[in-house]
CSV table of C-alpha atoms and ligand atoms in Angstrom, one decimal:
chain,number,residue,atom,x,y,z
A,3,UNK,CA,0.0,0.0,0.0
A,4,UNK,CA,1.0,3.6,-0.5
A,5,UNK,CA,2.3,6.0,2.1
A,6,UNK,CA,-0.1,6.6,5.0
A,7,UNK,CA,0.7,9.7,7.0
A,8,UNK,CA,0.5,9.7,10.8
A,9,UNK,CA,0.0,12.8,13.0
A,10,UNK,CA,2.2,13.9,15.9
A,11,UNK,CA,0.2,11.5,18.2
A,12,UNK,CA,0.7,8.6,15.8
A,13,UNK,CA,-2.8,8.6,14.5
A,14,UNK,CA,-3.3,7.6,10.9
A,15,UNK,CA,-5.6,9.3,8.4
A,16,UNK,CA,-8.6,7.0,7.8
A,17,UNK,CA,-11.8,9.0,7.5
A,18,UNK,CA,-12.9,12.0,5.6
A,19,UNK,CA,-16.1,13.9,6.2
A,20,UNK,CA,-17.2,16.0,3.3
A,21,UNK,CA,-19.6,18.9,3.8
A,22,UNK,CA,-21.4,19.5,0.5
A,23,UNK,CA,-23.3,22.6,1.6
A,24,UNK,CA,-23.5,24.9,4.6
A,25,UNK,CA,-27.2,25.3,4.2
A,26,UNK,CA,-30.0,23.5,5.9
A,27,UNK,CA,-33.8,23.5,5.9
A,28,UNK,CA,-33.9,22.8,9.7
A,29,UNK,CA,-32.8,25.2,12.4
A,30,UNK,CA,-31.9,22.7,15.2
A,31,UNK,CA,-31.5,24.9,18.2
A,32,UNK,CA,-28.2,23.1,19.2
A,33,UNK,CA,-26.7,23.5,15.7
A,34,UNK,CA,-28.1,26.4,13.7
A,35,UNK,CA,-30.2,28.5,16.1
A,36,UNK,CA,-32.5,31.0,14.3
A,37,UNK,CA,-31.1,34.0,16.2
A,38,UNK,CA,-27.7,33.4,14.4
A,39,UNK,CA,-28.7,31.5,11.2
A,40,UNK,CA,-31.7,33.8,10.4
A,41,UNK,CA,-32.7,35.8,7.4
A,42,UNK,CA,-29.5,37.8,7.1
A,43,UNK,CA,-27.0,35.0,7.6
A,44,UNK,CA,-24.2,35.0,4.9
A,45,UNK,CA,-24.3,31.5,3.6
A,46,UNK,CA,-21.7,30.5,0.9
A,47,UNK,CA,-22.3,31.5,-2.7
A,48,UNK,CA,-22.5,28.7,-5.2
A,49,UNK,CA,-19.2,29.7,-6.8
A,50,UNK,CA,-17.5,29.3,-3.4
A,51,UNK,CA,-18.6,25.7,-3.0
A,52,UNK,CA,-16.2,23.0,-4.3
A,53,UNK,CA,-17.6,21.5,-7.5
A,54,UNK,CA,-18.3,17.8,-7.7
A,55,UNK,CA,-15.1,17.5,-9.9
A,56,UNK,CA,-13.1,19.2,-7.2
A,57,UNK,CA,-14.6,17.1,-4.4
A,58,UNK,CA,-13.9,13.9,-6.3
A,59,UNK,CA,-10.3,15.0,-6.9
A,60,UNK,CA,-9.6,15.8,-3.3
A,61,UNK,CA,-11.3,12.6,-2.2
A,62,UNK,CA,-9.1,10.6,-4.6
A,63,UNK,CA,-6.0,12.1,-3.1
A,64,UNK,CA,-7.3,11.2,0.4
A,65,UNK,CA,-8.0,7.7,-0.7
A,66,UNK,CA,-4.4,7.5,-2.0
A,67,UNK,CA,-3.3,8.5,1.5
A,68,UNK,CA,-5.1,5.7,3.2
A,69,UNK,CA,-8.6,7.0,3.7
A,70,UNK,CA,-11.2,4.2,3.7
A,71,UNK,CA,-14.3,6.0,4.9
A,72,UNK,CA,-16.0,8.9,3.2
A,73,UNK,CA,-19.1,10.5,4.7
A,74,UNK,CA,-21.2,13.2,3.0
A,75,UNK,CA,-22.7,15.7,5.4
A,76,UNK,CA,-23.3,19.4,5.8
A,77,UNK,CA,-25.5,21.5,6.5
A,78,UNK,CA,-28.1,19.2,4.9
A,79,UNK,CA,-26.4,17.2,2.2
A,80,UNK,CA,-29.7,16.4,0.4
A,81,UNK,CA,-30.1,20.1,-0.3
A,82,UNK,CA,-27.1,20.0,-2.7
A,83,UNK,CA,-28.6,19.6,-6.2
A,84,UNK,CA,-27.9,16.3,-7.8
A,85,UNK,CA,-25.9,15.0,-4.8
A,86,UNK,CA,-26.4,11.5,-6.1
A,87,UNK,CA,-24.1,12.4,-9.0
A,88,UNK,CA,-21.4,13.1,-6.5
A,89,UNK,CA,-22.2,9.8,-4.7
A,90,UNK,CA,-21.7,8.0,-8.0
A,91,UNK,CA,-18.3,9.6,-8.6
A,92,UNK,CA,-17.1,8.8,-5.1
A,93,UNK,CA,-18.4,5.2,-5.4
A,94,UNK,CA,-16.0,4.7,-8.3
A,95,UNK,CA,-12.9,5.5,-6.1
A,96,UNK,CA,-12.6,2.0,-4.9
A,97,UNK,CA,-13.7,-0.2,-2.0
A,98,UNK,CA,-14.6,2.7,0.2
A,99,UNK,CA,-17.2,2.8,3.0
A,100,UNK,CA,-19.4,5.6,1.5
A,101,UNK,CA,-22.0,7.0,3.9
A,102,UNK,CA,-24.1,10.0,4.4
A,103,UNK,CA,-25.6,11.8,7.4
A,104,UNK,CA,-28.9,13.5,6.7
A,105,UNK,CA,-31.8,15.0,8.6
A,106,UNK,CA,-34.0,12.7,6.5
A,107,UNK,CA,-36.4,15.4,5.3
A,108,UNK,CA,-35.8,14.6,1.6
A,109,UNK,CA,-34.8,10.9,2.0
A,110,UNK,CA,-38.1,9.4,0.9
A,111,UNK,CA,-37.7,11.0,-2.5
A,112,UNK,CA,-33.9,10.5,-2.7
A,113,UNK,CA,-33.2,7.1,-1.2
A,114,UNK,CA,-33.6,5.0,-4.4
A,115,UNK,CA,-31.3,7.3,-6.4
A,116,UNK,CA,-28.7,7.4,-3.6
A,117,UNK,CA,-28.6,3.6,-3.3
A,118,UNK,CA,-28.4,3.1,-7.1
A,119,UNK,CA,-25.5,5.6,-7.2
A,120,UNK,CA,-23.5,3.5,-4.8
A,121,UNK,CA,-24.1,4.9,-1.3
A,122,UNK,CA,-23.4,2.1,1.2
A,123,UNK,CA,-25.3,3.3,4.2
A,124,UNK,CA,-27.1,6.3,5.7
A,125,UNK,CA,-27.3,7.9,9.2
A,126,UNK,CA,-30.5,9.8,9.8
A,127,UNK,CA,-30.7,12.3,12.6
A,128,UNK,CA,-33.9,12.1,14.7
A,129,UNK,CA,-34.0,13.6,18.2
A,130,UNK,CA,-37.5,12.7,19.3
A,131,UNK,CA,-40.5,10.7,18.4
A,132,UNK,CA,-42.8,13.4,19.9
A,133,UNK,CA,-43.8,15.9,17.3
A,134,UNK,CA,-43.9,18.7,19.8
A,135,UNK,CA,-40.4,18.1,21.1
A,136,UNK,CA,-39.0,17.3,17.7
A,137,UNK,CA,-40.7,20.4,16.1
A,138,UNK,CA,-39.2,22.6,18.8
A,139,UNK,CA,-35.7,21.1,18.4
A,140,UNK,CA,-35.6,21.4,14.6
A,141,UNK,CA,-37.4,24.8,15.0
A,142,UNK,CA,-39.3,24.5,11.7
A,143,UNK,CA,-42.0,22.2,13.1
A,144,UNK,CA,-40.8,19.4,10.8
A,145,UNK,CA,-43.0,16.3,11.6
A,146,UNK,CA,-41.5,13.1,12.9
A,147,UNK,CA,-43.6,11.0,10.4
A,148,UNK,CA,-41.8,12.5,7.4
A,149,UNK,CA,-38.4,11.5,8.8
A,150,UNK,CA,-39.7,8.0,9.6
A,151,UNK,CA,-40.9,7.7,6.0
A,152,UNK,CA,-37.4,8.6,4.9
A,153,UNK,CA,-35.9,5.9,7.1
A,154,UNK,CA,-38.3,3.3,5.7
A,155,UNK,CA,-37.5,4.4,2.1
A,156,UNK,CA,-33.8,4.1,2.8
A,157,UNK,CA,-34.2,0.6,4.3
A,158,UNK,CA,-36.5,-0.4,1.3
A,159,UNK,CA,-33.8,0.7,-1.1
A,160,UNK,CA,-31.4,-1.6,0.7
A,161,UNK,CA,-29.4,0.9,2.7
A,162,UNK,CA,-28.4,0.0,6.3
A,163,UNK,CA,-29.7,2.8,8.5
A,164,UNK,CA,-28.4,4.2,11.8
A,165,UNK,CA,-30.3,6.9,13.8
A,166,UNK,CA,-28.4,9.8,15.5
A,167,UNK,CA,-30.1,11.3,18.5
A,168,UNK,CA,-28.5,14.3,20.3
A,169,UNK,CA,-29.6,14.3,23.9
A,170,UNK,CA,-30.2,17.6,25.8
A,171,UNK,CA,-31.1,17.7,29.4
A,172,UNK,CA,-34.6,19.0,30.0
A,173,UNK,CA,-35.3,19.0,26.2
A,174,UNK,CA,-35.6,15.4,24.9
A,175,UNK,CA,-34.0,13.3,27.6
A,176,UNK,CA,-37.4,12.0,28.7
A,177,UNK,CA,-37.8,10.3,25.3
A,178,UNK,CA,-34.6,8.4,25.2
A,179,UNK,CA,-36.1,5.1,26.3
A,180,UNK,CA,-39.0,5.4,23.9
A,181,UNK,CA,-36.6,6.1,21.1
A,182,UNK,CA,-34.6,2.9,21.9
A,183,UNK,CA,-37.8,0.9,22.3
A,184,UNK,CA,-39.2,2.1,18.9
A,185,UNK,CA,-36.1,1.0,17.0
A,186,UNK,CA,-35.4,-2.2,19.0
A,187,UNK,CA,-35.8,-5.2,16.7
A,188,UNK,CA,-35.8,-3.2,13.5
A,189,UNK,CA,-32.2,-3.6,12.7
A,190,UNK,CA,-31.7,0.2,12.8
A,191,UNK,CA,-29.0,1.1,15.4
A,192,UNK,CA,-29.8,4.2,17.4
A,193,UNK,CA,-26.8,6.2,18.6
A,194,UNK,CA,-27.3,8.6,21.4
A,195,UNK,CA,-24.9,11.5,21.2
A,196,UNK,CA,-23.9,13.8,24.1
A,197,UNK,CA,-24.7,17.4,23.3
A,198,UNK,CA,-21.4,19.0,22.4
A,199,UNK,CA,-19.9,22.5,22.6
A,200,UNK,CA,-19.3,22.8,18.8
A,201,UNK,CA,-19.4,26.3,17.3
A,202,UNK,CA,-20.1,29.4,19.2
A,203,UNK,CA,-23.8,29.9,18.6
A,204,UNK,CA,-25.7,27.3,20.6
A,205,UNK,CA,-25.0,28.6,24.1
A,206,UNK,CA,-23.7,25.2,25.3
A,207,UNK,CA,-23.5,24.6,29.0
A,208,UNK,CA,-22.2,21.4,30.7
A,209,UNK,CA,-25.5,21.2,32.7
A,210,UNK,CA,-27.3,20.5,29.4
A,211,UNK,CA,-25.2,17.4,28.7
A,212,UNK,CA,-26.7,14.1,29.6
A,213,UNK,CA,-23.8,11.7,30.2
A,214,UNK,CA,-23.8,8.6,28.1
A,215,UNK,CA,-23.6,6.4,31.2
A,216,UNK,CA,-26.9,7.9,32.4
A,217,UNK,CA,-28.5,7.2,29.0
A,218,UNK,CA,-27.2,3.5,29.0
A,219,UNK,CA,-28.5,3.1,32.6
A,220,UNK,CA,-32.0,4.4,31.7
A,221,UNK,CA,-32.3,2.0,28.8
A,222,UNK,CA,-30.7,-0.9,30.6
A,223,UNK,CA,-33.2,-0.6,33.5
A,224,UNK,CA,-36.1,-1.3,31.1
A,225,UNK,CA,-34.4,-3.4,28.4
A,226,UNK,CA,-31.3,-5.1,29.7
A,227,UNK,CA,-28.1,-4.4,27.8
A,228,UNK,CA,-24.5,-5.7,27.7
A,229,UNK,CA,-21.5,-4.0,26.3
A,230,UNK,CA,-19.9,-5.3,23.1
A,231,UNK,CA,-16.6,-4.8,21.3
A,232,UNK,CA,-16.1,-1.9,18.8
A,233,UNK,CA,-16.8,-2.9,15.2
A,234,UNK,CA,-13.4,-1.6,14.2
A,235,UNK,CA,-10.5,0.3,15.8
A,236,UNK,CA,-11.2,3.9,16.4
A,237,UNK,CA,-15.0,3.5,16.4
A,238,UNK,CA,-16.4,6.5,18.3
A,239,UNK,CA,-19.6,4.9,19.5
A,240,UNK,CA,-19.6,2.6,22.4
A,241,UNK,CA,-21.8,-0.4,21.6
A,242,UNK,CA,-24.3,-2.3,23.7
A,243,UNK,CA,-26.6,-5.1,22.7
A,244,UNK,CA,-29.9,-6.1,24.1
A,245,UNK,CA,-29.6,-9.2,26.2
A,246,UNK,CA,-32.6,-10.7,24.5
A,247,UNK,CA,-30.8,-10.6,21.1
A,248,UNK,CA,-33.0,-8.0,19.5
A,249,UNK,CA,-30.3,-5.6,18.4
A,250,UNK,CA,-28.0,-2.9,19.7
A,251,UNK,CA,-27.6,0.7,20.5
A,252,UNK,CA,-24.6,3.0,20.6
A,253,UNK,CA,-23.6,6.0,22.7
A,254,UNK,CA,-21.2,8.7,21.6
A,255,UNK,CA,-19.7,10.2,24.8
A,256,UNK,CA,-17.6,12.9,23.2
A,257,UNK,CA,-17.9,15.1,26.3
A,258,UNK,CA,-17.6,12.7,29.2
A,259,UNK,CA,-15.3,10.1,27.5
A,260,UNK,CA,-13.4,11.8,24.8
A,261,UNK,CA,-11.9,9.7,22.0
A,262,UNK,CA,-9.2,12.0,20.7
A,263,UNK,CA,-6.6,9.3,21.1
A,264,UNK,CA,-8.0,7.2,18.4
A,265,UNK,CA,-9.4,10.0,16.1
A,266,UNK,CA,-8.4,9.3,12.5
A,267,UNK,CA,-10.8,11.8,11.0
A,268,UNK,CA,-10.4,14.9,8.7
A,269,UNK,CA,-13.1,17.2,7.6
A,270,UNK,CA,-13.5,19.1,4.4
A,271,UNK,CA,-15.8,22.2,4.5
A,272,UNK,CA,-18.2,23.0,1.6
A,273,UNK,CA,-15.7,25.7,0.4
A,274,UNK,CA,-12.8,23.4,0.5
A,275,UNK,CA,-11.1,24.1,3.8
A,276,UNK,CA,-9.5,21.1,5.5
A,277,UNK,CA,-10.0,20.8,9.3
A,278,UNK,CA,-8.2,18.3,11.4
A,279,UNK,CA,-10.6,18.6,14.4
A,280,UNK,CA,-14.3,19.4,14.9
A,281,UNK,CA,-13.2,22.0,17.4
A,282,UNK,CA,-10.6,23.7,15.2
A,283,UNK,CA,-10.7,27.4,14.8
A,284,UNK,CA,-9.1,27.5,11.4
A,285,UNK,CA,-8.9,25.3,8.3
A,286,UNK,CA,-6.4,24.9,5.5
A,287,UNK,CA,-7.5,26.2,2.1
A,288,UNK,CA,-7.4,23.3,-0.4
A,289,UNK,CA,-9.7,25.2,-2.8
A,290,UNK,CA,-7.0,27.8,-3.4
A,291,UNK,CA,-4.5,25.0,-4.2
A,292,UNK,CA,-7.0,23.3,-6.6
A,293,UNK,CA,-7.9,26.5,-8.4
A,294,UNK,CA,-4.3,27.5,-8.7
A,295,UNK,CA,-3.7,24.3,-10.7
A,296,UNK,CA,-1.8,22.2,-8.1
A,297,UNK,CA,-0.9,18.8,-9.4
A,298,UNK,CA,-2.0,15.6,-7.7
A,299,UNK,CA,1.5,15.2,-6.2
A,300,UNK,CA,1.4,18.7,-4.8
A,301,UNK,CA,-2.1,18.2,-3.3
A,302,UNK,CA,-0.9,14.9,-1.8
A,303,UNK,CA,2.1,16.5,-0.3
A,304,UNK,CA,0.1,19.4,1.1
A,305,UNK,CA,-2.5,17.2,2.7
A,306,UNK,CA,0.0,14.7,4.1
A,307,UNK,CA,2.0,17.7,5.6
A,308,UNK,CA,-1.1,19.1,7.3
A,309,UNK,CA,-1.9,15.7,8.8
A,310,UNK,CA,1.6,15.1,10.0
A,311,UNK,CA,1.6,18.4,11.9
A,312,UNK,CA,-1.7,17.6,13.5
A,313,UNK,CA,-1.8,17.5,17.3
A,314,UNK,CA,-5.5,18.2,18.0
A,315,UNK,CA,-7.1,16.7,21.1
A,316,UNK,CA,-9.6,19.4,22.1
A,317,UNK,CA,-12.1,17.1,23.8
A,318,UNK,CA,-9.4,15.8,26.1
A,319,UNK,CA,-8.4,19.3,27.1
A,320,UNK,CA,-11.9,20.6,27.3
A,321,UNK,CA,-12.3,23.0,30.2
A,322,UNK,CA,-14.0,26.2,31.0
A,323,UNK,CA,-11.3,28.1,29.1
A,324,UNK,CA,-11.5,26.0,26.0
A,325,UNK,CA,-15.3,26.1,25.8
A,326,UNK,CA,-15.1,29.9,25.1
A,327,UNK,CA,-12.5,29.6,22.4
A,328,UNK,CA,-13.4,30.5,18.8
A,329,UNK,CA,-14.5,27.5,16.8
A,330,UNK,CA,-16.3,26.9,13.5
A,331,UNK,CA,-19.9,26.0,13.3
A,332,UNK,CA,-20.8,22.3,12.9
A,333,UNK,CA,-23.1,23.1,10.0
A,334,UNK,CA,-20.2,24.7,8.1
A,335,UNK,CA,-17.5,22.2,8.9
A,336,UNK,CA,-19.8,19.1,8.5
A,337,UNK,CA,-21.0,17.2,11.5
B,407,LIG,C1,-24.4,18.9,11.6
B,407,LIG,S1,-25.4,17.6,11.1
B,407,LIG,C2,-25.2,17.5,9.4
B,407,LIG,C3,-26.0,16.5,8.7
B,407,LIG,C4,-27.5,16.6,8.7
B,407,LIG,N1,-28.0,17.9,8.5
B,407,LIG,C5,-28.1,16.0,9.9
B,407,LIG,O1,-28.6,16.7,10.7
B,407,LIG,O2,-28.0,14.7,10.0
B,407,LIG,C6,-24.6,16.1,11.6
B,407,LIG,C7,-24.9,15.5,13.0
B,407,LIG,O3,-24.4,16.4,13.9
B,407,LIG,C8,-25.2,16.4,15.1
B,407,LIG,N2,-25.0,17.7,15.9
B,407,LIG,C9,-25.2,19.0,15.5
B,407,LIG,N3,-24.9,19.8,16.5
B,407,LIG,C10,-24.5,19.0,17.5
B,407,LIG,C11,-24.1,19.3,18.9
B,407,LIG,N4,-24.0,20.6,19.3
B,407,LIG,N5,-23.7,18.3,19.6
B,407,LIG,C12,-23.8,17.0,19.2
B,407,LIG,N6,-24.2,16.7,18.0
B,407,LIG,C13,-24.6,17.7,17.1
B,407,LIG,C14,-26.6,16.4,14.4
B,407,LIG,O4,-27.6,15.9,15.3
B,407,LIG,C15,-26.4,15.4,13.3
B,407,LIG,O5,-26.6,14.1,13.7
B,408,LIG,S1,-28.1,19.2,12.9
B,408,LIG,FE1,-28.3,18.9,10.7
B,408,LIG,S2,-30.5,19.2,10.4
B,408,LIG,FE2,-30.1,20.2,12.3
B,408,LIG,S3,-29.6,22.3,11.8
B,408,LIG,FE3,-27.7,21.2,11.9
B,408,LIG,S4,-27.3,20.7,9.8
B,408,LIG,FE4,-29.5,21.1,9.9
């Protein structure tokens, strides 16, 4: 195999998350609160976005450097016109785990085309099964039923489905057990995510975080669980299976049990900036290199160099001081 760069903590480069748009039709209060992402917010212009050709080229270089997992995200990736064309281009890059994270709002219509284009699996975000709670969290009153239809359509198209649920104390934590019960036995794995201090707009406070251990205990008390091994090295979710054999859940404890030590993930923003951490304040401008006519070798050298200088471990260092530091928004960098 070709050269695989390692960073200053010895971590290889394995995953790339690609944000295809910074726009979204939801205004989740923990991600794109209306007060900040309202009418006057300056979203990127179309000419600022990487084209599909540019994304494919960057992705090919990353694959050459050892990346084996590509995930399309955003903003809402299904808002990018003809995104299935991009999926088809990336699917041709080789034996790559090609996934997408979506709010599911357009999945019912798009699932067959995504599956046909070569998407391997999909993660659908759904924070509550209660319309009132979900509507308040997405802040556009988007109904639960439409997301569930998207999940069904994805499964019908043959895509394995995971569900992401961000848990916020006093907002949707009362529905965690219902969420687990609803998907138990369906084959869809729900992953409960600790609310994180990404970006600078959501007014994050530690008191709003429900620790993963508490989530597992609440579910275990009703539907007994046992821990299982990670599916692969560096998996961020901790896995638990139901003792009755009816499936599994995961928890992503990025706040209470940070996993920086095994983080092999880079992120490409919609305008082509490369970030080596979700909590980074600054990215590296790959679009400038692409548009200045850099060769594949030059791109490879630049990306390997950025990775080799990487020493990020924000979540391990998280403290009152780091929480207030400038950071990019998750909708921009790609969650
Ligand atoms: C930024 S979204 C982008 C993709 C798509 N719009 C979606 O919602 O699935 C990716 C994931 O990040 C999660 N997320 C956003 N803000 C978060 C926060 N402050 N803490 C934890 N997870 C967050 C979302 O719930 C979603 O599952
Ligand atoms: S979490 Fe996803 S759906 Fe919600 S506002 Fe952020 S990008 Fe949009």
